[in-house]
Amino acid sequence: MTGRTPGARPEPDEQEPAGFGPPPAPFGPDPAPRPPSRPRLRPAVAVAAVAAALLLIGGGSYHLTVRTGVGVPARPAAGPSGSPSVDQGDGKGPGGTPGAYDPNAGIRPGEARVWLRDNRTEVAGSGTAQYGPWRVGDAVVGAISSGLTAYAVADGQEKWKLSLQTPLCGVPPAPSATGVLVVAVKESASDTSRCTHLQQIDLATGKAGWKVPVPPENEHDSSVQFELAISGDTVAVARPAVMSGFSVTDGRKLFGTSKTNGCYPSAFAGGSRLIGIRHCPDPNGALASGQAMVEELDPATGGARWSHKYDRDWTVGRVLSIDPLVIAAHHKDKKTWNITAFTADGRVRSQTNPGFGVSGRCNGFGNASGFQECYAVAADADTLYLGAGKPGSSLGIDDTNQVVAVDLNTGKERWRTAEQPKERTLWPLAVEDGRVVVYVSSGSSGEAGAVVSLAPADGAAQPLLQSPAAAAGAQGVFFTHGLRTAWAGGRLFLLNGRVYSPEPKKASRSILSFGK
């Protein structure tokens, strides 16, 4: 979801939350310095703000209104434990002095305890991008350009830290199924150095493994950034017009660039399948935008199993789901976007131009931060669930305060939740035990974040987790345009997309988690 959340609440201590500027391209130039802190809300204002469509009502159930079909009036619709850890703490956030901010202050029976960690690493004055979160066993891992840090799932205590010899220049969306991550690193620490090597890291132990150079595919193969994706035992590496594949296990090169009917590789999406994205220039004119191609590749050889070309001037923006394969594309000139679902053999299953809006992080419009960068989407075999809102003047909107269910067989909208109050965004996280797990962000009037589940058939809601009211201030500085999420083992993990150096009385919130 794009756009900075305006008016987020400061935390109830003397720390001033670090702000975020516009989201940069990955590993690109630093943005402007962080803005000054905002004025604090009076406690009475936060306590009195009770007019919301999502309420914790008597009996502990949520009242989440849902619309089914088009023109149907809104109607009312109806925790697991975190993994244990060898590191046991009090779960009171950043720790430190006795007066340190406690996100669990005033916690009530049944509420989920929160842990919170700040960035403690010195970074450039304008901050650095952060990647993850990846849960492996009893640890959750985040990465910045200089290294990786693992935290205990149960209480957030640091488990291990790995410093890299040279900065990151490429990070895949997820590690392998065995918990192994392969990242790209630069040849040196110089600002002008190129992206040249792959580095294997075991996320369970924090140990660095093999490191290999990426041999150039041709005389023009030089880049400051790699696009990476892991599928099976293959890490696929894309850079301008070329690609390579390497073994996650030992770093052996598996395949190199192939040219398919004049179409050049540009990116990958990974997971249970390896999806390639290509650009096909118009042979009749260098200035023409050409066509986009999507293909499924054999991870072992890089060979195409099938391919599909979009109509001219459409841009593939996001891979919303790998299995089933669902892709969002947009047409800049026509100011429209679509969702295409594919069968297992690459045929178009359905295609629709939605009547709702999503953030640029979920259709790619104006946002080039990665083809699997949508963190507000989940899918089962027949339905896609998206964080959405009213269409805006741009193809990327800021207020995604609904969940919309799209039938993948027909492309039609099945149901949508009613709009939540401003600044309470909805983030579909996963389909688990036959229900859609959704994060409900904190609100501007002091409401703390929660997790609910929705029935796939009609969106009927049930509560899963409620964080304490004191946590709302910290949750409010996990801004939507860069927030990265993970739901695993009954716990929610929020990772800030950008962090800053530690400063006196200023906290750069890095990662927050709550669960039971």
XYZ file of C-alpha atoms in Angstrom, residues 125-475:
351
model
C 21.745 10.000 7.380
C 18.760 9.589 5.073
C 18.187 6.005 6.189
C 18.364 2.625 4.518
C 15.856 0.126 3.134
C 14.952 -2.917 5.231
C 13.896 -6.345 3.909
C 12.055 -9.331 5.340
C 10.538 -10.376 7.653
C 11.360 -14.058 7.229
C 10.378 -16.535 9.918
C 12.588 -19.621 10.250
C 11.863 -21.827 13.245
C 11.893 -19.757 16.436
C 13.523 -16.745 14.749
C 12.348 -13.927 12.496
C 14.945 -12.202 10.325
C 15.278 -8.739 8.793
C 17.999 -7.327 6.535
C 19.480 -3.913 5.795
C 22.274 -3.051 3.376
C 25.033 -3.838 5.904
C 23.746 -7.144 7.283
C 21.023 -9.298 8.793
C 19.552 -9.587 12.303
C 17.462 -12.410 13.781
C 15.042 -11.951 16.676
C 13.418 -14.566 18.886
C 9.826 -15.064 17.802
C 8.483 -15.219 21.363
C 9.994 -12.054 22.822
C 12.060 -10.226 20.188
C 15.417 -10.733 21.861
C 18.315 -10.708 19.386
C 19.408 -14.232 18.475
C 22.169 -13.527 15.973
C 23.583 -10.783 13.797
C 25.548 -11.147 10.558
C 27.557 -8.281 9.086
C 28.271 -8.357 5.361
C 31.664 -7.445 3.918
C 30.071 -5.335 1.173
C 26.549 -3.853 0.863
C 23.490 -5.679 -0.373
C 22.373 -4.987 -3.936
C 19.632 -7.584 -4.347
C 17.303 -9.490 -1.995
C 14.719 -12.146 -2.965
C 11.207 -11.879 -1.515
C 11.600 -15.139 0.404
C 14.223 -17.769 1.270
C 14.146 -21.367 0.102
C 11.862 -23.912 1.763
C 14.876 -25.008 3.829
C 15.433 -21.515 5.255
C 18.392 -20.605 3.053
C 18.618 -17.089 1.622
C 20.804 -16.033 -1.306
C 21.438 -12.291 -1.633
C 23.408 -10.159 -4.074
C 26.313 -8.062 -2.794
C 28.516 -5.400 -4.312
C 32.149 -5.804 -5.295
C 33.196 -3.161 -2.749
C 31.784 -0.645 -0.286
C 32.191 2.208 -2.768
C 29.037 4.112 -3.723
C 29.872 3.526 -7.392
C 30.639 -0.190 -7.116
C 28.720 -2.735 -9.174
C 26.570 -5.668 -8.121
C 28.798 -8.666 -8.785
C 28.413 -11.572 -6.310
C 25.878 -13.904 -4.698
C 26.124 -14.782 -1.001
C 24.394 -17.738 0.659
C 23.096 -17.313 4.232
C 21.539 -19.915 6.540
C 18.727 -18.048 8.304
C 18.451 -20.699 11.022
C 22.005 -20.114 12.248
C 23.044 -16.763 10.812
C 26.079 -18.353 9.159
C 27.324 -17.215 5.760
C 27.923 -19.997 3.266
C 29.283 -19.985 -0.284
C 29.963 -16.786 -2.196
C 30.296 -16.790 -5.982
C 30.721 -14.147 -8.697
C 27.969 -13.727 -11.278
C 29.743 -14.057 -14.626
C 28.597 -11.553 -17.270
C 26.290 -12.920 -19.949
C 27.627 -10.441 -22.517
C 29.853 -7.370 -22.814
C 27.027 -5.100 -21.659
C 26.185 -7.102 -18.542
C 26.927 -4.671 -15.728
C 24.487 -3.499 -13.076
C 24.266 -1.833 -9.666
C 21.270 -3.984 -8.720
C 20.017 -7.556 -9.244
C 16.419 -8.784 -9.156
C 16.380 -12.144 -7.335
C 13.819 -14.890 -6.804
C 14.160 -18.369 -5.293
C 12.216 -21.391 -6.518
C 13.140 -24.883 -5.382
C 16.948 -25.137 -5.390
C 17.366 -22.275 -7.876
C 18.062 -18.621 -7.279
C 17.249 -16.710 -10.460
C 19.123 -13.474 -11.145
C 17.763 -10.796 -13.492
C 19.401 -7.554 -14.573
C 18.870 -5.413 -17.697
C 18.155 -7.763 -20.654
C 19.972 -10.805 -19.179
C 19.379 -13.520 -16.607
C 21.162 -16.388 -14.864
C 20.244 -19.244 -12.546
C 22.341 -20.692 -9.717
C 22.020 -23.565 -7.263
C 20.944 -22.467 -3.784
C 22.775 -25.473 -2.341
C 26.262 -24.961 -3.764
C 26.266 -21.850 -5.998
C 26.774 -23.708 -9.298
C 25.550 -21.864 -12.374
C 22.547 -23.711 -13.809
C 21.585 -21.600 -16.822
C 22.149 -18.292 -18.569
C 20.259 -15.875 -20.782
C 17.910 -17.217 -23.387
C 16.290 -15.001 -26.004
C 12.687 -15.861 -26.829
C 11.459 -14.385 -30.095
C 13.214 -11.089 -29.475
C 11.914 -10.778 -25.882
C 14.434 -9.898 -23.182
C 14.277 -11.017 -19.532
C 13.618 -8.312 -16.970
C 12.500 -9.906 -13.697
C 11.429 -13.059 -11.855
C 8.868 -14.110 -9.274
C 9.586 -17.154 -7.140
C 8.063 -19.649 -4.731
C 6.476 -22.955 -5.712
C 6.937 -21.914 -9.369
C 9.470 -19.753 -11.207
C 7.789 -17.035 -13.262
C 9.771 -14.942 -15.720
C 8.808 -11.502 -17.007
C 10.149 -10.305 -20.349
C 9.967 -7.175 -22.459
C 9.374 -7.559 -26.193
C 10.412 -4.381 -28.076
C 8.622 -3.348 -31.227
C 11.021 -4.304 -34.061
C 9.674 -1.439 -36.165
C 10.647 1.370 -33.820
C 13.055 1.849 -30.934
C 10.722 4.338 -29.241
C 7.715 2.022 -29.172
C 6.928 0.470 -25.805
C 6.372 -3.030 -27.202
C 4.753 -5.882 -25.274
C 5.159 -7.638 -21.962
C 5.542 -11.409 -21.789
C 4.956 -13.726 -18.817
C 6.303 -17.264 -18.800
C 6.752 -20.177 -16.440
C 10.322 -21.466 -16.372
C 11.858 -24.781 -15.396
C 13.969 -23.791 -12.366
C 16.606 -26.375 -13.224
C 17.218 -25.294 -16.830
C 15.620 -21.883 -17.312
C 13.616 -23.258 -20.240
C 10.098 -21.922 -20.791
C 7.197 -24.267 -20.097
C 4.704 -21.782 -21.566
C 4.491 -18.072 -22.328
C 1.807 -15.424 -22.662
C 2.086 -12.026 -24.351
C 0.036 -9.056 -23.189
C -1.447 -6.614 -25.651
C 0.774 -3.738 -26.743
C 1.506 -1.004 -24.167
C 0.430 -3.036 -21.138
C 2.988 -3.280 -18.326
C 3.191 -6.214 -15.933
C 3.139 -4.619 -12.502
C 2.843 -7.341 -9.872
C 2.639 -11.071 -9.437
C -0.141 -11.250 -6.855
C -0.103 -15.019 -6.438
C 2.199 -17.777 -7.672
C -0.130 -20.760 -7.283
C -2.692 -20.077 -8.622
C -0.863 -17.617 -10.854
C -2.485 -14.175 -10.736
C -0.909 -11.055 -12.259
C -1.762 -7.350 -12.148
C -0.915 -5.212 -15.185
C -1.581 -1.577 -16.044
C -1.895 0.634 -19.095
C -0.467 4.058 -18.425
C -2.089 5.850 -21.366
C -5.546 4.369 -20.826
C -5.346 4.906 -17.046
C -6.602 1.419 -16.334
C -5.337 -1.837 -14.825
C -6.388 -5.454 -14.903
C -6.104 -8.736 -13.032
C -5.367 -11.898 -15.026
C -5.609 -15.401 -13.608
C -3.849 -18.221 -15.454
C -4.400 -21.971 -15.564
C -1.571 -24.339 -14.680
C -0.611 -24.615 -18.365
C -0.594 -20.860 -19.017
C -4.013 -20.277 -20.539
C -5.990 -17.226 -19.447
C -8.474 -18.356 -16.832
C -10.076 -14.934 -16.357
C -9.233 -11.285 -16.913
C -10.979 -8.295 -15.432
C -10.650 -4.528 -15.153
C -11.508 -4.036 -11.467
C -14.031 -1.512 -10.245
C -11.933 -0.814 -7.168
C -8.525 0.683 -6.526
C -5.401 -0.738 -4.934
C -2.091 0.755 -3.916
C 0.749 1.065 -6.393
C 2.491 -1.676 -4.407
C -0.244 -4.074 -5.564
C -0.568 -3.174 -9.255
C 2.900 -1.717 -9.879
C 1.733 1.697 -11.051
C 4.378 4.254 -10.130
C 6.117 1.662 -7.958
C 9.077 -0.360 -9.203
C 10.068 -1.914 -5.878
C 9.622 -5.563 -6.839
C 7.212 -7.855 -8.660
C 6.169 -9.630 -5.436
C 5.968 -6.460 -3.364
C 2.207 -6.578 -2.661
C 1.772 -7.366 1.039
C -2.028 -6.932 1.035
C -3.075 -9.998 -0.918
C -3.939 -13.640 -0.315
C -5.401 -16.333 -2.543
C -6.912 -19.772 -2.422
C -7.645 -22.052 -5.387
C -10.594 -20.008 -6.669
C -10.526 -16.549 -5.050
C -8.160 -13.598 -4.744
C -8.430 -11.374 -1.649
C -7.025 -7.843 -1.975
C -6.693 -4.806 0.248
C -8.604 -2.219 -1.769
C -10.567 1.018 -1.749
C -12.381 3.509 -3.934
C -10.705 4.208 -7.297
C -8.793 7.475 -7.336
C -7.392 9.903 -9.866
C -4.284 7.707 -10.034
C -4.066 3.954 -10.575
C -2.354 3.708 -7.190
C -4.501 4.825 -4.232
C -3.625 5.577 -0.595
C -6.702 4.449 1.343
C -7.123 0.685 1.091
C -9.710 0.260 3.815
C -11.636 -2.694 2.393
C -11.038 -6.320 1.465
C -12.376 -7.333 -1.955
C -12.819 -10.964 -3.005
C -12.428 -11.678 -6.741
C -13.603 -14.939 -8.339
C -10.631 -16.255 -10.325
C -12.847 -18.333 -12.612
C -14.962 -15.396 -13.805
C -13.027 -12.273 -12.764
C -16.156 -10.986 -11.024
C -16.235 -9.466 -7.579
C -17.759 -11.851 -5.049
C -17.971 -9.581 -1.994
C -16.258 -6.725 -0.279
C -16.118 -5.476 3.277
C -17.540 -2.048 3.999
C -15.093 0.837 4.224
C -13.268 1.094 7.518
C -12.562 4.471 9.149
C -9.867 6.582 7.512
C -6.328 5.331 8.161
C -7.463 1.847 9.273
C -6.117 -0.126 6.346
C -6.849 -3.807 5.762
C -4.088 -6.225 4.798
C -5.059 -9.764 3.707
C -2.155 -11.912 4.890
C -2.948 -15.557 4.180
C -5.648 -18.164 3.750
C -5.316 -20.433 6.758
C -7.592 -23.203 8.065
C -10.186 -22.267 5.461
C -10.387 -18.567 6.439
C -8.761 -15.328 5.225
C -6.407 -13.820 7.805
C -6.432 -9.987 7.738
C -4.392 -7.381 9.604
C -6.395 -4.304 10.618
C -3.938 -1.450 11.100
C -4.023 0.982 14.006
C -6.221 4.050 13.628
C -5.580 7.759 13.971
C -7.801 8.031 17.037
C -5.844 5.608 19.174
C -7.206 2.240 18.043
C -4.545 -0.455 18.230
C -3.905 -2.994 15.475
C -5.740 -6.296 15.336
C -5.958 -9.492 13.301
C -9.288 -10.926 12.165
C -10.317 -13.804 9.943
C -12.940 -13.672 7.199
C -15.090 -16.474 5.831
C -14.143 -17.013 2.150
C -17.787 -17.447 1.148
C -19.163 -14.129 2.385
C -16.530 -12.255 4.406
C -18.106 -12.942 7.805
C -15.535 -11.846 10.395
C -14.151 -13.391 13.570
C -11.463 -11.959 15.886
C -8.066 -13.597 16.169
C -5.759 -11.131 17.932
C -6.084 -7.715 19.540
C -2.981 -5.760 20.568
C -2.995 -3.464 23.638
C -4.075 0.158 23.257
C -0.596 1.331 24.251
C 0.857 -0.290 21.118
C -1.085 1.998 18.768
C 1.569 4.716 18.853
C 4.360 2.397 17.744
C 2.179 0.688 15.136
